[in-house]
mmCIF file of C-alpha atoms and ligand atoms in Angstrom:
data_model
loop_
_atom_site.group_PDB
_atom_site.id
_atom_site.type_symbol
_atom_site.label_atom_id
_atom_site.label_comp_id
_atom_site.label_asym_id
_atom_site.label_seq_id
_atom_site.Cartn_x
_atom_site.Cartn_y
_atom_site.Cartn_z
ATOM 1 C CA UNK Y 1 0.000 0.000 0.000
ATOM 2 C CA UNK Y 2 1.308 3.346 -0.538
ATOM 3 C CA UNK Y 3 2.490 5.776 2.205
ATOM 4 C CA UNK Y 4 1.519 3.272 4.795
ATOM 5 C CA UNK Y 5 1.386 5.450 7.531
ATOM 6 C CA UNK Y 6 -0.675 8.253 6.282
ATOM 7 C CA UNK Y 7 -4.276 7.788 7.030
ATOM 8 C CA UNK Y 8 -6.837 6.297 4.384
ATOM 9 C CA UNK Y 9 -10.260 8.081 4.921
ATOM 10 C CA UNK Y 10 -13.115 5.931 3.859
ATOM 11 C CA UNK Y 11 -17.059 7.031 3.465
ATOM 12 C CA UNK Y 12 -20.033 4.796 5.398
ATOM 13 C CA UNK Y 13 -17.908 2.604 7.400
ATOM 14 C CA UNK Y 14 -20.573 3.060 10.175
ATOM 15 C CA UNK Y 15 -21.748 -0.296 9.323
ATOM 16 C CA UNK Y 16 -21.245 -4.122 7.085
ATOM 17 C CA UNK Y 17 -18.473 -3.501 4.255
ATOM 18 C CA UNK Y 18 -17.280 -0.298 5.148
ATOM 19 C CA UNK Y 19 -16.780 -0.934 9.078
ATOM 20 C CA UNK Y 20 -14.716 -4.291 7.743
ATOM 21 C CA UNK Y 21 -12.632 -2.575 5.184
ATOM 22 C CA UNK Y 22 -11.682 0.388 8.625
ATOM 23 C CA UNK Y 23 -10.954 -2.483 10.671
ATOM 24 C CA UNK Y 24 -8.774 -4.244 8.699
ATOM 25 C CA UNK Y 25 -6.793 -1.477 7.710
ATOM 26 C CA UNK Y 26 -6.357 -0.847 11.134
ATOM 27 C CA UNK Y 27 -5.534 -4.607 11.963
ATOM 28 C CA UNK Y 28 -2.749 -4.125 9.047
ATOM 29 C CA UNK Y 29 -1.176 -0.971 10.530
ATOM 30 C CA UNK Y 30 -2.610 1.885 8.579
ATOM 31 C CA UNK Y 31 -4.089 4.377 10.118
ATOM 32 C CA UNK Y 32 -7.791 5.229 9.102
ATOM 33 C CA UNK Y 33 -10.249 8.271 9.410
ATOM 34 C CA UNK Y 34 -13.602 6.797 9.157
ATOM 35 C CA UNK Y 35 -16.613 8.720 8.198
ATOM 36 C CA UNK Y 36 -20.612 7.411 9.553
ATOM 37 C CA UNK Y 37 -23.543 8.655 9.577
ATOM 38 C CA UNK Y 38 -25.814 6.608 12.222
ATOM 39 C CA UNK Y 39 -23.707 6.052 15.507
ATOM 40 C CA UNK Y 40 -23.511 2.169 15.777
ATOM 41 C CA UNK Y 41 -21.274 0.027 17.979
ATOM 42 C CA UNK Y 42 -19.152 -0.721 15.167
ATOM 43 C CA UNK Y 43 -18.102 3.110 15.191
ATOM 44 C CA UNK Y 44 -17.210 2.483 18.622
ATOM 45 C CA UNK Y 45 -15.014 -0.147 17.564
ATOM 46 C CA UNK Y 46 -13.397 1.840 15.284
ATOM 47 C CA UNK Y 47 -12.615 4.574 17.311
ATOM 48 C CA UNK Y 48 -11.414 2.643 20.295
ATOM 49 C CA UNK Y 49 -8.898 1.036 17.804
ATOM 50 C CA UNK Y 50 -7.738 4.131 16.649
ATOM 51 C CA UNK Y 51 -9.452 5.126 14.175
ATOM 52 C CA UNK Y 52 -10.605 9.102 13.824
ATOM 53 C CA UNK Y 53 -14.136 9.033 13.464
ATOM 54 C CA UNK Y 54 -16.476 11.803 11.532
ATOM 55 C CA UNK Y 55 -20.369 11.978 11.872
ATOM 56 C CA UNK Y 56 -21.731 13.475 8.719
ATOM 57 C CA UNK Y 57 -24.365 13.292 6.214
ATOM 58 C CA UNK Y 58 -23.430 13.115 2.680
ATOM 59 C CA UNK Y 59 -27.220 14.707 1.019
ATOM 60 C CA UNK Y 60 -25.494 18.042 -0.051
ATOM 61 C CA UNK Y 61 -22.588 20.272 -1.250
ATOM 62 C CA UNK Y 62 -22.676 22.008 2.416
ATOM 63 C CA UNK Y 63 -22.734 18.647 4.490
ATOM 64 C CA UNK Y 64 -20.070 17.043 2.306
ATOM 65 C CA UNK Y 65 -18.137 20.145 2.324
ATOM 66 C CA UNK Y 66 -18.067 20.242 6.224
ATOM 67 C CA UNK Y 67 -17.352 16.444 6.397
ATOM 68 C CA UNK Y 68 -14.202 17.161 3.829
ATOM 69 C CA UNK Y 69 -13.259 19.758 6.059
ATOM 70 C CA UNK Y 70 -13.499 17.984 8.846
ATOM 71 C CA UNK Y 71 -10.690 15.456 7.416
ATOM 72 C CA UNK Y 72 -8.178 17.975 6.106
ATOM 73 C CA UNK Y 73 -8.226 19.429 10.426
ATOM 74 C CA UNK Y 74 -7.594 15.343 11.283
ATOM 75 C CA UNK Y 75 -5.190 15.099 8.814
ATOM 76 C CA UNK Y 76 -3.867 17.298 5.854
ATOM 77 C CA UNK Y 77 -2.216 14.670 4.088
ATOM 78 C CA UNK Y 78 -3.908 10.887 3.160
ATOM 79 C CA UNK Y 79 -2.806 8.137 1.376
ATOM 80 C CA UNK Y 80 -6.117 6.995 0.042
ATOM 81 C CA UNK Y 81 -9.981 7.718 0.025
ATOM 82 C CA UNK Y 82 -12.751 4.928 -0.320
ATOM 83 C CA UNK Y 83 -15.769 5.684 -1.489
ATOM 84 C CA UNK Y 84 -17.780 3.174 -0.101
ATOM 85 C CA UNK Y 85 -21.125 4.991 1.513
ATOM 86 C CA UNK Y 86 -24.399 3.948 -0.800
ATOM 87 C CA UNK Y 87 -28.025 3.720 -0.338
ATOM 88 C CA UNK Y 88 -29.572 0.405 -2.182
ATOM 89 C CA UNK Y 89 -33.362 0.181 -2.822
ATOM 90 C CA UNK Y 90 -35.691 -0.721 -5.403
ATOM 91 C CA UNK Y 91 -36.959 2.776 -6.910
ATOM 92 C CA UNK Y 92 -40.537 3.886 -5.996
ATOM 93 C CA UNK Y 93 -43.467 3.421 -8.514
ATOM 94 C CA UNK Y 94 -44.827 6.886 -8.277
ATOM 95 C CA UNK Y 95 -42.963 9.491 -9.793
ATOM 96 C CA UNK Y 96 -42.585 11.455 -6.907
ATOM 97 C CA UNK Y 97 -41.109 9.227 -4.591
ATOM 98 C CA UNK Y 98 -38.690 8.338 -7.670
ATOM 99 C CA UNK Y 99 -37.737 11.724 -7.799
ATOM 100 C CA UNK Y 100 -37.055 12.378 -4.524
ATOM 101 C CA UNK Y 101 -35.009 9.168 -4.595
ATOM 102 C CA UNK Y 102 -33.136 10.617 -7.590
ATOM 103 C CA UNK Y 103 -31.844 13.799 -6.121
ATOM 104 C CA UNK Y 104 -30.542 11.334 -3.020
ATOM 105 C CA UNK Y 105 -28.481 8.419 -5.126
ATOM 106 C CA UNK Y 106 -27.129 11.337 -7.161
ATOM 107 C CA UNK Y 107 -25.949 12.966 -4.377
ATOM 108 C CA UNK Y 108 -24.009 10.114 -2.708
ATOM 109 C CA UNK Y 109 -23.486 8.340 -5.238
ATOM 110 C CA UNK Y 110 -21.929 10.832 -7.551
ATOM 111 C CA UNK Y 111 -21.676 14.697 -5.930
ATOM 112 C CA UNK Y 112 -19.955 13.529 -2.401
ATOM 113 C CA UNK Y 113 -17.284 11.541 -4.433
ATOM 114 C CA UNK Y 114 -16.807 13.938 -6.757
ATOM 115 C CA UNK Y 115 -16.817 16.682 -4.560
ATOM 116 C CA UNK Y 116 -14.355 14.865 -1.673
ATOM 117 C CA UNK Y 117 -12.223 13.344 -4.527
ATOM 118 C CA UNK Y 118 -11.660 16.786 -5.636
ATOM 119 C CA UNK Y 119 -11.619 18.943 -2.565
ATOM 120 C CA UNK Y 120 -9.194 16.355 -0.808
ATOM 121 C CA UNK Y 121 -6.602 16.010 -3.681
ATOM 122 C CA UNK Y 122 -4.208 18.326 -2.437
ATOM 123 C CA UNK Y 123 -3.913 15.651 0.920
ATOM 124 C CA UNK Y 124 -3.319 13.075 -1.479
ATOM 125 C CA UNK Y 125 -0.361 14.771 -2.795
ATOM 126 C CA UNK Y 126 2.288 11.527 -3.155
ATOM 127 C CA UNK Y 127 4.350 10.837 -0.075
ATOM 128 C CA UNK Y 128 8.140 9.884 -2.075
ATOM 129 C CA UNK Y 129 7.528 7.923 -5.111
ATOM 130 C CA UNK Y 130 4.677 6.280 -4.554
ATOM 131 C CA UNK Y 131 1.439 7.281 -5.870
ATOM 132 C CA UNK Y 132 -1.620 7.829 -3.526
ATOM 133 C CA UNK Y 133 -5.383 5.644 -3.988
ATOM 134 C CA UNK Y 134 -8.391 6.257 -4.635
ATOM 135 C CA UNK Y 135 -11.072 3.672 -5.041
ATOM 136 C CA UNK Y 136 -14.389 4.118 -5.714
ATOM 137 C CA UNK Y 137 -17.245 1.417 -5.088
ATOM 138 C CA UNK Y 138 -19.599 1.057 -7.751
ATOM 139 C CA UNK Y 139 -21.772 -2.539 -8.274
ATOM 140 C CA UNK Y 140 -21.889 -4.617 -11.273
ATOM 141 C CA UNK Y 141 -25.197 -3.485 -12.127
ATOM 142 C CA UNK Y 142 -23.460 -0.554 -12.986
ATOM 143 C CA UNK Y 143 -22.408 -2.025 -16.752
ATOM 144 C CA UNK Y 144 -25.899 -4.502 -16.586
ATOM 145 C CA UNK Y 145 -28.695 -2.565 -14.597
ATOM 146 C CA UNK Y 146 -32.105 -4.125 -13.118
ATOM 147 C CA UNK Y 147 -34.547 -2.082 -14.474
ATOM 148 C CA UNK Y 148 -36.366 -2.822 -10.624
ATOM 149 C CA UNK Y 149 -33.179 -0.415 -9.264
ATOM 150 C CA UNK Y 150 -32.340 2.080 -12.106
ATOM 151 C CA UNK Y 151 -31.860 4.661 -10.625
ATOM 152 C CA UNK Y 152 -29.078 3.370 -8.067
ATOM 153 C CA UNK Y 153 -27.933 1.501 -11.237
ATOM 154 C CA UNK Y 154 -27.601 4.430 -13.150
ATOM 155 C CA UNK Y 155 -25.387 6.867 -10.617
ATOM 156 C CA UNK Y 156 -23.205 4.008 -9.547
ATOM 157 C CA UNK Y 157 -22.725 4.041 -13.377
ATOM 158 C CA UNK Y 158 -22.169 7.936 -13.136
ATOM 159 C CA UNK Y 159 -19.697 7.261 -10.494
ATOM 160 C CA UNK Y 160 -17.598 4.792 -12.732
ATOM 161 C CA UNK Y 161 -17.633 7.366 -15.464
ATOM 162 C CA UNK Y 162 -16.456 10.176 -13.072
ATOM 163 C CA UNK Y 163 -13.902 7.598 -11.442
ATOM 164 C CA UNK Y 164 -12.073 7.023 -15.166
ATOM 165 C CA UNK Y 165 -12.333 11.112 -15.290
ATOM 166 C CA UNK Y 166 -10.428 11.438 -11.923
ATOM 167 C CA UNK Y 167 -8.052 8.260 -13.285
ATOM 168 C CA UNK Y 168 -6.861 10.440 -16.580
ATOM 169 C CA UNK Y 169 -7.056 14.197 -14.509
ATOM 170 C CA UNK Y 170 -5.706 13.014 -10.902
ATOM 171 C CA UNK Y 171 -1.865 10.716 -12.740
ATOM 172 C CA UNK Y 172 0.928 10.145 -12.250
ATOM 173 C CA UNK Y 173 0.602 10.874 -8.374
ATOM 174 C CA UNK Y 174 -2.790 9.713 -7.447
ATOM 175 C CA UNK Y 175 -4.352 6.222 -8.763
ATOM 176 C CA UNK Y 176 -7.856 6.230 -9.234
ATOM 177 C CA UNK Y 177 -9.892 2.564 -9.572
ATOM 178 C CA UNK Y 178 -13.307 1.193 -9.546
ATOM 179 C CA UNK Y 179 -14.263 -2.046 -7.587
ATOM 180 C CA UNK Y 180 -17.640 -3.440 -8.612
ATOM 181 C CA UNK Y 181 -19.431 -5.839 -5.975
ATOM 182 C CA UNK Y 182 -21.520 -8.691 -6.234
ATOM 183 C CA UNK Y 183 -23.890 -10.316 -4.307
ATOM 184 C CA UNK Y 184 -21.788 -10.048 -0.891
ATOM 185 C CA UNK Y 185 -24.497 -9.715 1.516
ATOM 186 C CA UNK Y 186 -28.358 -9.463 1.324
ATOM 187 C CA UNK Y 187 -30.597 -6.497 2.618
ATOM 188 C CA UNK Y 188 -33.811 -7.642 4.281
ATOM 189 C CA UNK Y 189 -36.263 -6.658 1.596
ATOM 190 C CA UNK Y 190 -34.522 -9.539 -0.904
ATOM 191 C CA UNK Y 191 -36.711 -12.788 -0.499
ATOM 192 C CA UNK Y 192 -35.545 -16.312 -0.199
ATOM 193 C CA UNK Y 193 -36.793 -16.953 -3.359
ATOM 194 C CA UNK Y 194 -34.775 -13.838 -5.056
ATOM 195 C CA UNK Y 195 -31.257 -14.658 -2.938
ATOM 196 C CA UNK Y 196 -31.262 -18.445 -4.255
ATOM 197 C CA UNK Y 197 -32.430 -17.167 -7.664
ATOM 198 C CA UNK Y 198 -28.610 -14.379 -7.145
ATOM 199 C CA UNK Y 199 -27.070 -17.361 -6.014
ATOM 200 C CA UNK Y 200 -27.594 -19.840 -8.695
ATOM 201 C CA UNK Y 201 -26.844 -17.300 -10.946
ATOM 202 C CA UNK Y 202 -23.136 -16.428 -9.848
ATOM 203 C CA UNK Y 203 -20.681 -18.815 -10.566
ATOM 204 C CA UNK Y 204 -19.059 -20.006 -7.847
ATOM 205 C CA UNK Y 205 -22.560 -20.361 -5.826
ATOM 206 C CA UNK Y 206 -22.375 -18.598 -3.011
ATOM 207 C CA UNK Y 207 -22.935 -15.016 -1.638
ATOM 208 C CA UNK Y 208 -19.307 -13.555 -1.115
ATOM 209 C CA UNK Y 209 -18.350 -11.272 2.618
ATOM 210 C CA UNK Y 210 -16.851 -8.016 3.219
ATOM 211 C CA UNK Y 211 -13.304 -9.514 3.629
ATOM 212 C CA UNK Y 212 -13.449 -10.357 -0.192
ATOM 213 C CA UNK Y 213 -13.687 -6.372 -1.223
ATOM 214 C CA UNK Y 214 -11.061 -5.737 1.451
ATOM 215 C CA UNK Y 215 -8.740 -8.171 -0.212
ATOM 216 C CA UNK Y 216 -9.436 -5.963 -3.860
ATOM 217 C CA UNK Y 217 -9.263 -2.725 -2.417
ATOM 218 C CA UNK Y 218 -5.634 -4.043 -0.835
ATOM 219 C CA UNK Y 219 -4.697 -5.382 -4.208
ATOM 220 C CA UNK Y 220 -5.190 -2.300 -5.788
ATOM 221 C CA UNK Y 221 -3.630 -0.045 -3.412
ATOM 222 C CA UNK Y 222 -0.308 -2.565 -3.208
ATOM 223 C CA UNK Y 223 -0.153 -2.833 -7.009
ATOM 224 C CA UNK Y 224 1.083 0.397 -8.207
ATOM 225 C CA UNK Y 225 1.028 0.033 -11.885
ATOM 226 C CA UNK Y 226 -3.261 -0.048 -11.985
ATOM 227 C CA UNK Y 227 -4.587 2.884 -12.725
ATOM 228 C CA UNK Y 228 -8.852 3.786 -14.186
ATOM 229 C CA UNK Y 229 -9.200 -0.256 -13.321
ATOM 230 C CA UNK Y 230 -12.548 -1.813 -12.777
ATOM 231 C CA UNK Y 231 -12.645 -4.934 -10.974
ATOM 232 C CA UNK Y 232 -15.506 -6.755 -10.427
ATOM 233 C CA UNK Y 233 -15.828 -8.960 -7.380
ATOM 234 C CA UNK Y 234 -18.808 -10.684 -7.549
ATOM 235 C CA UNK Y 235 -18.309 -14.600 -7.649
ATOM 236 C CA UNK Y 236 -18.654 -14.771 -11.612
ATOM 237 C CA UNK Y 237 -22.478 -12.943 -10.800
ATOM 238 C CA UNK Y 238 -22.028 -11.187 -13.743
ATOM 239 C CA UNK Y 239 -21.877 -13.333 -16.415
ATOM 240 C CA UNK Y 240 -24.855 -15.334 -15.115
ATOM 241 C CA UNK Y 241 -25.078 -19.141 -16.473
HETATM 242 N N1 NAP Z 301 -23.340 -5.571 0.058
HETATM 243 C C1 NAP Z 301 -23.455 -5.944 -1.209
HETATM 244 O O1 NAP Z 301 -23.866 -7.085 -1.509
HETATM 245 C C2 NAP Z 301 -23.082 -4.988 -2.310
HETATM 246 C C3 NAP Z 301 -23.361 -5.337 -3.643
HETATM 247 C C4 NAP Z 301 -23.017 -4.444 -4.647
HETATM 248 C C5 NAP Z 301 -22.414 -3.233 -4.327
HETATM 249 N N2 NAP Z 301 -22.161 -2.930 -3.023
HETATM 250 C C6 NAP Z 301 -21.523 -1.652 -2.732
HETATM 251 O O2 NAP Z 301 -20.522 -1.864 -1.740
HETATM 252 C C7 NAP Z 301 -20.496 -0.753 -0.833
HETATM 253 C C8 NAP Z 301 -20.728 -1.249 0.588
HETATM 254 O O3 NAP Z 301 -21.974 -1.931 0.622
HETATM 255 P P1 NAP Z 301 -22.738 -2.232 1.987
HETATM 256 O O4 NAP Z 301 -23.670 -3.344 1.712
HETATM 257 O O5 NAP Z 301 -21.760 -2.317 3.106
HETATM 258 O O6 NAP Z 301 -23.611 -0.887 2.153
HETATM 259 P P2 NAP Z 301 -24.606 -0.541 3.339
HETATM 260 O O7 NAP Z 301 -24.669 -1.628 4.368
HETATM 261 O O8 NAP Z 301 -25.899 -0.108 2.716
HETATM 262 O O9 NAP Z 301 -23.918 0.709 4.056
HETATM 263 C C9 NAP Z 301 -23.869 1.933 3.363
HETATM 264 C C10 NAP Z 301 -23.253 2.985 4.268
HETATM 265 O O10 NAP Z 301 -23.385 4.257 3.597
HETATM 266 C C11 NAP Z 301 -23.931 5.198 4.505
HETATM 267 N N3 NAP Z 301 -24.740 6.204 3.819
HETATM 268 C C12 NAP Z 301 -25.763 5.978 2.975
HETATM 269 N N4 NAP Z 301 -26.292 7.150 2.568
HETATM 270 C C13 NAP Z 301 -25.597 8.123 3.184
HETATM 271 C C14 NAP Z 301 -25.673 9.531 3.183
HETATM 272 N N5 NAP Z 301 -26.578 10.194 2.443
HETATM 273 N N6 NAP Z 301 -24.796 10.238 3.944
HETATM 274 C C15 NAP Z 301 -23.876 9.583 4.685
HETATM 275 N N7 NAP Z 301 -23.751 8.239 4.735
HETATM 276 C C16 NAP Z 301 -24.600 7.518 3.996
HETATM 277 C C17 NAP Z 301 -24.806 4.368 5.445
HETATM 278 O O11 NAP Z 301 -25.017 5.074 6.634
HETATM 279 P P3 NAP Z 301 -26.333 4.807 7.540
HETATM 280 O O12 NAP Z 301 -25.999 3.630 8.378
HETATM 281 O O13 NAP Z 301 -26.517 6.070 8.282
HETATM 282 O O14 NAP Z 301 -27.469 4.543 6.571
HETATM 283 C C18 NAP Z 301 -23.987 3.097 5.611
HETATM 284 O O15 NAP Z 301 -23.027 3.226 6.633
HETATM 285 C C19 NAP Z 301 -21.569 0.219 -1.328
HETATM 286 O O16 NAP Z 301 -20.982 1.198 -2.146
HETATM 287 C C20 NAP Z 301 -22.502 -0.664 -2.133
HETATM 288 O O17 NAP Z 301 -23.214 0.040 -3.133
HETATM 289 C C21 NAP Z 301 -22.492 -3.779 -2.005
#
């Protein structure tokens, strides 16, 4: 990983993937500032391992601003940023609802990692000759949507697009790279009948675990020839059967 001990700041780690990927980086000796919104005891965790911990919404330019902020007074120099914070739902019938939705997924899915990417570059100014990360967490769905989620299909696609922007503006000193999960764990409104239907689809037949996109996002940081990379790690989901 590059500049090991400068601090990696990573978005919704309040809770499943997130909170594993800030423990584990802890576990392996880099430091972490970890951003939540919803106090949980895994934020506890966090912070009684060391981690800094920041309480913030990410709905608009002036919460995401103050929650950048906040990291650049912890620490004005980083080694990486995850964007890993996401809201996953089916979209609403009515067209209200939908658009209400809209304005939500587009803001954390595309205007807090654009904005952070951007605002906290200058931290992510190489230490030495390595280059700094950035990773960005999209979904396969974003290259093959369900029309059931389209609109979270279509700004995690938006956030791909803007990650291969920040990949060709942000070289040779910062690395930018997209990992796409699969099915790694299952919210409560996906049936029985709809996880074994995911499950028979992927190809090595089971439901992956948070320690599987820690493994990629350490790949990619420790491999410093992968830059605008999308890696999808999602049990062979995509390509079905
Ligand atoms: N788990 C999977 O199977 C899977 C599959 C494909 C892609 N992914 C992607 O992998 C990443 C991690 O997934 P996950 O399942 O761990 O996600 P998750 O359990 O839904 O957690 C998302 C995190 O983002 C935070 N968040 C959501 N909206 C926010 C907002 N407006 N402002 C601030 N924080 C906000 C949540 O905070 P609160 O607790 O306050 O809501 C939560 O901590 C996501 O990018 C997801 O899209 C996951």
């Amino acid at each position: 990983m590059s500049s090991d001990r400068l601090p990696v700041f990573i978005t919704g780690a309040g809770r499943n993937v997130g909170a594993h990927i800030a423990r584990r980086l802890l576990a392996d000796g880099v430091p972490v500032i970890a951003h939540y919104r919803t106090p949980t005891d895994e934020v506890d965790a966090l912070s009684t391992a060391g981690a800094v911990v920041i309480r913030g919404s990410l709905d608009d330019e002036a919460s995401i601003r103050t929650v950048a902020d906040a990291v650049m007074a912890h620490s004005p120099r980083l080694s990486g940023l995850i964007h890993n914070a996401s809201r996953f739902e089916p979209t609403p019938n009515d067209t209200r609802s939908a658009a209400a939705d809209f304005a939500d997924y587009w803001a954390i899915h595309m205007l807090a990692p654009y904005l952070l990417t951007t605002l906290l570059t200058p931290a992510l100014a190489p230490a030495g000759d390595r280059a700094s990360d950035v990773v960005m967490i999209t979904d396969i769905y974003a290259d093959d949507p369900t029309p059931k989620h389209d609109v979270y299909c279509a700004t995690k696609a938006g956030l791909q697009n803007l990650a291969l922007s920040f990949a060709k503006r942000l070289g040779p000193g910062i690395k930018v790279n997209v990992i796409q999960p699969g099915p790694i764990s299952f919210t409560n409104w996906h049936k029985p009948d709809d996880q074994q239907r995911i499950l028979a689809d992927t190809l090595l037949g089971r439901a992956g675990n948070p320690e599987a996109i820690y493994q990629a996002v350490r790949a990619l940081m420790d491999n410093d020839y992968i830059t605008g990379a999308i890696l999808p790690v999602d049990g062979g989901r995509r390509l079905g059967r």
